[in-house]
PDB file of C-alpha atoms and ligand atoms in Angstrom:
ATOM      1  CA  MET A   1       0.000   0.000   0.000  1.00 83.00           C
ATOM      2  CA  ALA A   2       1.114   3.550  -0.583  1.00 94.00           C
ATOM      3  CA  ARG A   3       0.359   6.982   0.790  1.00 96.00           C
ATOM      4  CA  LEU A   4      -0.861   9.352  -1.946  1.00 98.00           C
ATOM      5  CA  SER A   5      -0.657  13.128  -1.881  1.00 98.00           C
ATOM      6  CA  ILE A   6      -3.880  15.066  -1.352  1.00 98.00           C
ATOM      7  CA  LEU A   7      -4.769  18.049  -3.553  1.00 98.00           C
ATOM      8  CA  PHE A   8      -5.721  21.298  -1.838  1.00 95.00           C
ATOM      9  CA  ALA A   9      -8.296  23.824  -3.028  1.00 95.00           C
ATOM     10  CA  PRO A  10      -8.233  25.822  -5.174  1.00 91.00           C
ATOM     11  CA  ASP A  11      -7.351  23.168  -7.766  1.00 95.00           C
ATOM     12  CA  VAL A  12      -9.125  22.526 -11.085  1.00 96.00           C
ATOM     13  CA  GLN A  13      -8.938  18.757 -10.509  1.00 97.00           C
ATOM     14  CA  LEU A  14     -11.323  19.202  -7.560  1.00 98.00           C
ATOM     15  CA  LYS A  15     -13.896  20.925  -9.811  1.00 98.00           C
ATOM     16  CA  ARG A  16     -14.170  18.242 -12.513  1.00 98.00           C
ATOM     17  CA  ARG A  17     -16.704  15.449 -12.863  1.00 98.00           C
ATOM     18  CA  ALA A  18     -15.121  12.023 -12.362  1.00 98.00           C
ATOM     19  CA  LEU A  19     -15.778   9.134 -14.788  1.00 98.00           C
ATOM     20  CA  PRO A  20     -17.399   5.815 -13.814  1.00 98.00           C
ATOM     21  CA  VAL A  21     -15.129   2.776 -13.549  1.00 98.00           C
ATOM     22  CA  GLU A  22     -15.949  -0.052 -15.955  1.00 98.00           C
ATOM     23  CA  GLN A  23     -15.334  -2.704 -13.333  1.00 98.00           C
ATOM     24  CA  VAL A  24     -13.541  -3.080 -10.041  1.00 98.00           C
ATOM     25  CA  ASP A  25     -10.347  -4.875 -11.024  1.00 98.00           C
ATOM     26  CA  GLY A  26      -6.979  -5.248  -9.310  1.00 98.00           C
ATOM     27  CA  GLU A  27      -5.919  -1.734 -10.243  1.00 98.00           C
ATOM     28  CA  VAL A  28      -9.075  -0.162  -8.773  1.00 98.00           C
ATOM     29  CA  ARG A  29      -8.758  -2.348  -5.648  1.00 98.00           C
ATOM     30  CA  ARG A  30      -5.191  -1.176  -5.148  1.00 98.00           C
ATOM     31  CA  LEU A  31      -6.253   2.441  -5.515  1.00 98.00           C
ATOM     32  CA  MET A  32      -9.010   1.855  -2.908  1.00 98.00           C
ATOM     33  CA  ASP A  33      -6.432   0.437  -0.465  1.00 98.00           C
ATOM     34  CA  ASP A  34      -3.985   3.296  -1.120  1.00 98.00           C
ATOM     35  CA  MET A  35      -6.821   5.786  -0.575  1.00 98.00           C
ATOM     36  CA  LEU A  36      -7.727   4.123   2.753  1.00 98.00           C
ATOM     37  CA  GLU A  37      -4.114   4.312   3.906  1.00 98.00           C
ATOM     38  CA  THR A  38      -3.912   7.953   2.800  1.00 98.00           C
ATOM     39  CA  MET A  39      -7.198   8.796   4.540  1.00 98.00           C
ATOM     40  CA  HIS A  40      -6.250   7.070   7.817  1.00 96.00           C
ATOM     41  CA  GLY A  41      -2.807   8.713   7.699  1.00 96.00           C
ATOM     42  CA  ALA A  42      -4.472  12.120   7.433  1.00 97.00           C
ATOM     43  CA  ASN A  43      -7.032  11.328  10.182  1.00 96.00           C
ATOM     44  CA  GLY A  44      -9.904  11.686   7.735  1.00 97.00           C
ATOM     45  CA  ILE A  45     -13.163   9.729   7.719  1.00 98.00           C
ATOM     46  CA  GLY A  46     -13.584   9.707   3.936  1.00 98.00           C
ATOM     47  CA  LEU A  47     -11.677  10.294   0.721  1.00 99.00           C
ATOM     48  CA  ALA A  48     -12.682  10.569  -2.945  1.00 99.00           C
ATOM     49  CA  ALA A  49     -10.351   9.665  -5.836  1.00 99.00           C
ATOM     50  CA  PRO A  50     -10.331  13.225  -7.325  1.00 98.00           C
ATOM     51  CA  GLN A  51      -8.714  14.409  -4.043  1.00 98.00           C
ATOM     52  CA  VAL A  52      -5.652  12.340  -4.974  1.00 98.00           C
ATOM     53  CA  GLY A  53      -5.768  13.478  -8.601  1.00 98.00           C
ATOM     54  CA  VAL A  54      -7.598  10.441 -10.028  1.00 98.00           C
ATOM     55  CA  LEU A  55     -10.781  11.397 -11.903  1.00 98.00           C
ATOM     56  CA  LYS A  56     -12.595   8.095 -11.290  1.00 98.00           C
ATOM     57  CA  ARG A  57     -15.822   7.526  -9.346  1.00 99.00           C
ATOM     58  CA  ILE A  58     -14.222   5.821  -6.347  1.00 99.00           C
ATOM     59  CA  ILE A  59     -14.654   6.682  -2.660  1.00 99.00           C
ATOM     60  CA  VAL A  60     -13.563   5.215   0.659  1.00 99.00           C
ATOM     61  CA  VAL A  61     -15.151   5.909   4.052  1.00 98.00           C
ATOM     62  CA  ASP A  62     -14.422   4.839   7.632  1.00 98.00           C
ATOM     63  CA  VAL A  63     -16.315   6.650  10.367  1.00 98.00           C
ATOM     64  CA  ALA A  64     -15.202   4.307  13.204  1.00 97.00           C
ATOM     65  CA  ARG A  65     -13.677   6.204  16.125  1.00 92.00           C
ATOM     66  CA  PRO A  66      -9.938   5.698  16.747  1.00 85.00           C
ATOM     67  CA  GLU A  67     -10.644   3.425  19.761  1.00 91.00           C
ATOM     68  CA  GLU A  68     -13.025   1.272  17.686  1.00 93.00           C
ATOM     69  CA  SER A  69     -11.919  -1.321  15.143  1.00 93.00           C
ATOM     70  CA  PRO A  70     -11.786   0.053  11.579  1.00 93.00           C
ATOM     71  CA  GLN A  71     -14.929  -0.240   9.418  1.00 97.00           C
ATOM     72  CA  PRO A  72     -13.672   0.642   5.940  1.00 98.00           C
ATOM     73  CA  TRP A  73     -16.134   1.027   3.060  1.00 98.00           C
ATOM     74  CA  ARG A  74     -14.800   0.849  -0.494  1.00 98.00           C
ATOM     75  CA  MET A  75     -17.219   2.022  -3.187  1.00 99.00           C
ATOM     76  CA  ALA A  76     -17.004   2.433  -6.956  1.00 99.00           C
ATOM     77  CA  ASN A  77     -19.675   4.280  -8.960  1.00 99.00           C
ATOM     78  CA  PRO A  78     -21.656   5.146  -5.807  1.00 99.00           C
ATOM     79  CA  GLU A  79     -25.117   6.517  -6.498  1.00 98.00           C
ATOM     80  CA  ILE A  80     -27.723   7.866  -4.086  1.00 98.00           C
ATOM     81  CA  VAL A  81     -30.902   5.950  -4.945  1.00 98.00           C
ATOM     82  CA  TRP A  82     -33.007   7.344  -2.095  1.00 98.00           C
ATOM     83  CA  SER A  83     -32.653  10.155   0.424  1.00 98.00           C
ATOM     84  CA  SER A  84     -34.844  11.034   3.388  1.00 98.00           C
ATOM     85  CA  ASP A  85     -37.054  14.115   3.304  1.00 98.00           C
ATOM     86  CA  ASP A  86     -35.719  15.400   6.600  1.00 97.00           C
ATOM     87  CA  ALA A  87     -32.427  17.268   6.626  1.00 96.00           C
ATOM     88  CA  VAL A  88     -29.891  17.756   9.391  1.00 97.00           C
ATOM     89  CA  ALA A  89     -27.073  20.248   9.884  1.00 98.00           C
ATOM     90  CA  GLY A  90     -23.640  19.086  10.925  1.00 97.00           C
ATOM     91  CA  GLU A  91     -20.151  20.547  10.958  1.00 98.00           C
ATOM     92  CA  GLU A  92     -18.027  19.361   8.034  1.00 98.00           C
ATOM     93  CA  GLY A  93     -14.375  19.583   7.208  1.00 98.00           C
ATOM     94  CA  CYS A  94     -12.433  18.407   4.176  1.00 98.00           C
ATOM     95  CA  LEU A  95      -8.888  17.130   3.723  1.00 98.00           C
ATOM     96  CA  SER A  96      -8.693  19.333   0.587  1.00 98.00           C
ATOM     97  CA  LEU A  97      -9.708  22.447   2.590  1.00 97.00           C
ATOM     98  CA  PRO A  98      -7.445  22.037   5.622  1.00 95.00           C
ATOM     99  CA  GLU A  99      -8.588  23.553   8.934  1.00 94.00           C
ATOM    100  CA  GLN A 100     -11.826  24.961   7.496  1.00 97.00           C
ATOM    101  CA  TYR A 101     -15.145  23.903   9.026  1.00 97.00           C
ATOM    102  CA  ALA A 102     -18.757  24.898   8.461  1.00 97.00           C
ATOM    103  CA  GLU A 103     -22.281  23.637   9.069  1.00 98.00           C
ATOM    104  CA  VAL A 104     -23.765  21.870   6.052  1.00 98.00           C
ATOM    105  CA  VAL A 105     -27.411  20.776   5.790  1.00 98.00           C
ATOM    106  CA  ARG A 106     -28.030  17.412   4.106  1.00 98.00           C
ATOM    107  CA  PRO A 107     -30.669  14.645   4.105  1.00 98.00           C
ATOM    108  CA  SER A 108     -30.259  12.666   7.336  1.00 98.00           C
ATOM    109  CA  ARG A 109     -30.493   9.223   5.694  1.00 98.00           C
ATOM    110  CA  VAL A 110     -29.550   7.941   2.264  1.00 98.00           C
ATOM    111  CA  CYS A 111     -29.525   4.659   0.396  1.00 98.00           C
ATOM    112  CA  VAL A 112     -26.416   4.300  -1.767  1.00 98.00           C
ATOM    113  CA  ARG A 113     -25.911   1.752  -4.550  1.00 99.00           C
ATOM    114  CA  TYR A 114     -22.295   0.928  -5.453  1.00 99.00           C
ATOM    115  CA  LEU A 115     -19.816  -1.688  -6.656  1.00 99.00           C
ATOM    116  CA  ASP A 116     -17.801  -3.147  -3.788  1.00 98.00           C
ATOM    117  CA  HIS A 117     -14.128  -4.205  -3.910  1.00 98.00           C
ATOM    118  CA  GLN A 118     -15.197  -7.555  -5.427  1.00 98.00           C
ATOM    119  CA  ASN A 119     -17.117  -5.816  -8.243  1.00 98.00           C
ATOM    120  CA  GLU A 120     -20.447  -6.854  -6.651  1.00 98.00           C
ATOM    121  CA  MET A 121     -23.387  -4.445  -6.801  1.00 98.00           C
ATOM    122  CA  ARG A 122     -24.563  -3.589  -3.291  1.00 98.00           C
ATOM    123  CA  GLU A 123     -26.849  -1.172  -1.468  1.00 98.00           C
ATOM    124  CA  LEU A 124     -26.286   0.419   1.914  1.00 98.00           C
ATOM    125  CA  GLU A 125     -28.739   2.456   3.968  1.00 98.00           C
ATOM    126  CA  ALA A 126     -26.789   4.958   6.013  1.00 98.00           C
ATOM    127  CA  SER A 127     -27.637   7.501   8.686  1.00 98.00           C
ATOM    128  CA  GLY A 128     -25.737   9.823  11.000  1.00 97.00           C
ATOM    129  CA  LEU A 129     -22.101  10.595  10.253  1.00 98.00           C
ATOM    130  CA  LEU A 130     -21.850   7.763   7.706  1.00 98.00           C
ATOM    131  CA  ALA A 131     -24.682   9.294   5.646  1.00 98.00           C
ATOM    132  CA  LYS A 132     -23.060  12.746   5.807  1.00 98.00           C
ATOM    133  CA  CYS A 133     -19.690  11.401   4.805  1.00 98.00           C
ATOM    134  CA  ILE A 134     -21.011   9.370   1.850  1.00 99.00           C
ATOM    135  CA  GLN A 135     -22.846  12.444   0.522  1.00 99.00           C
ATOM    136  CA  HIS A 136     -19.712  14.585   0.999  1.00 99.00           C
ATOM    137  CA  GLU A 137     -17.626  12.028  -0.945  1.00 99.00           C
ATOM    138  CA  ILE A 138     -20.123  11.639  -3.795  1.00 99.00           C
ATOM    139  CA  ASP A 139     -20.152  15.450  -4.103  1.00 99.00           C
ATOM    140  CA  HIS A 140     -16.375  15.300  -4.736  1.00 99.00           C
ATOM    141  CA  LEU A 141     -17.045  12.978  -7.703  1.00 99.00           C
ATOM    142  CA  ASP A 142     -19.182  15.748  -9.212  1.00 98.00           C
ATOM    143  CA  GLY A 143     -16.648  18.499  -8.518  1.00 98.00           C
ATOM    144  CA  VAL A 144     -18.627  19.796  -5.544  1.00 98.00           C
ATOM    145  CA  LEU A 145     -16.941  20.847  -2.272  1.00 98.00           C
ATOM    146  CA  PHE A 146     -18.751  21.335   1.046  1.00 98.00           C
ATOM    147  CA  VAL A 147     -18.277  25.101   0.697  1.00 98.00           C
ATOM    148  CA  ASP A 148     -20.472  24.976  -2.427  1.00 98.00           C
ATOM    149  CA  HIS A 149     -23.403  24.326  -0.045  1.00 98.00           C
ATOM    150  CA  LEU A 150     -22.732  27.582   1.856  1.00 98.00           C
ATOM    151  CA  THR A 151     -23.693  31.156   1.023  1.00 97.00           C
ATOM    152  CA  SER A 152     -21.346  32.766  -1.495  1.00 97.00           C
ATOM    153  CA  LEU A 153     -20.180  35.101   1.283  1.00 97.00           C
ATOM    154  CA  LYS A 154     -19.047  32.227   3.543  1.00 97.00           C
ATOM    155  CA  ARG A 155     -17.613  30.296   0.599  1.00 97.00           C
ATOM    156  CA  GLY A 156     -15.629  33.353  -0.511  1.00 96.00           C
ATOM    157  CA  ILE A 157     -14.123  33.854   2.954  1.00 96.00           C
ATOM    158  CA  ILE A 158     -12.938  30.235   3.156  1.00 97.00           C
ATOM    159  CA  LEU A 159     -11.634  30.012  -0.418  1.00 95.00           C
ATOM    160  CA  ARG A 160      -9.728  33.305  -0.106  1.00 95.00           C
ATOM    161  CA  LYS A 161      -8.084  32.019   3.094  1.00 94.00           C
ATOM    162  CA  LEU A 162      -7.040  28.819   1.329  1.00 94.00           C
ATOM    163  CA  ALA A 163      -5.716  30.633  -1.743  1.00 93.00           C
ATOM    164  CA  LYS A 164      -3.628  32.817   0.580  1.00 93.00           C
ATOM    165  CA  GLN A 165      -2.320  29.732   2.474  1.00 90.00           C
ATOM    166  CA  LYS A 166      -1.369  28.180  -0.857  1.00 88.00           C
ATOM    167  CA  ARG A 167       0.537  31.301  -1.981  1.00 91.00           C
ATOM    168  CA  GLN A 168       2.394  31.397   1.344  1.00 90.00           C
ATOM    169  CA  MET A 169       3.246  27.673   1.102  1.00 86.00           C
ATOM    170  CA  ALA A 170       4.606  28.264  -2.404  1.00 83.00           C
ATOM    171  CA  THR A 171       6.956  31.021  -1.214  1.00 84.00           C
ATOM    172  CA  VAL A 172       8.609  29.245   1.751  1.00 71.00           C
TER     173      VAL A 172
HETATM  174  O1  GNR B   1     -12.334  13.871   7.389  1.00 75.13           O
HETATM  175  C1  GNR B   1     -13.410  14.347   7.027  1.00 75.13           C
HETATM  176  N1  GNR B   1     -14.346  14.686   7.944  1.00 75.13           N
HETATM  177  C2  GNR B   1     -15.660  14.973   7.637  1.00 75.13           C
HETATM  178  C3  GNR B   1     -16.475  15.489   8.645  1.00 75.13           C
HETATM  179  C4  GNR B   1     -17.812  15.750   8.401  1.00 75.13           C
HETATM  180  C5  GNR B   1     -18.348  15.491   7.163  1.00 75.13           C
HETATM  181  C6  GNR B   1     -17.553  15.012   6.134  1.00 75.13           C
HETATM  182  C7  GNR B   1     -16.215  14.738   6.375  1.00 75.13           C
HETATM  183  S1  GNR B   1     -15.243  14.069   5.106  1.00 75.13           S
HETATM  184  C8  GNR B   1     -13.655  14.582   5.577  1.00 75.13           C
HETATM  185  C9  GNR B   1     -12.596  13.951   4.700  1.00 75.13           C
HETATM  186  C10 GNR B   1     -12.744  14.460   3.285  1.00 75.13           C
HETATM  187  O2  GNR B   1     -12.363  15.516   2.912  1.00 75.13           O
HETATM  188  N2  GNR B   1     -13.381  13.684   2.446  1.00 75.13           N
HETATM  189  O3  GNR B   1     -13.596  14.103   1.190  1.00 75.13           O
HETATM  190 NI1   NI B   2     -13.712  16.261   1.325  1.00 75.13          NI
END
């Protein structure tokens, strides 16, 4: 397994729509494992392939707490096939927008259909943090960041901060 480098906003790769995978083969499985290692190494609970510069519809999620045993989900071509009518707000962060947090409102429960690491079609009904995280990751596959759910004022403040951080990183 290998640790991959994570792209930071603003980056055009984070704004593109990722392409479906034809099937989950050895190459896709290896990418899923590398993404899990990268995500755990960065203390994240989810990661989407575009965040490591791969424009494929692949996500990994693990919302288990550090003291719990890992519960990794590997999903290719994930699709929300049902979402609840009720919405909940929760604070979100993103490994591509380091140290930025904001409340995002999303459906509280979703049913997601996906290909697992064995190329089997499966469905999962998720609630709580798992539901939030899956929606956040699928957004990445469509070039959508959590700040795109905020008012343009809030989004502007966060993106300007990040652009400034990036300029400062480039000059040290
Ligand atoms: O680590 C992460 N935490 C998080 C918290 C609330 C809702 C979504 C997330 S996902 C994020 C990792 C990440 O950037 N995934 O794309
Ligand atoms: Ni993210």
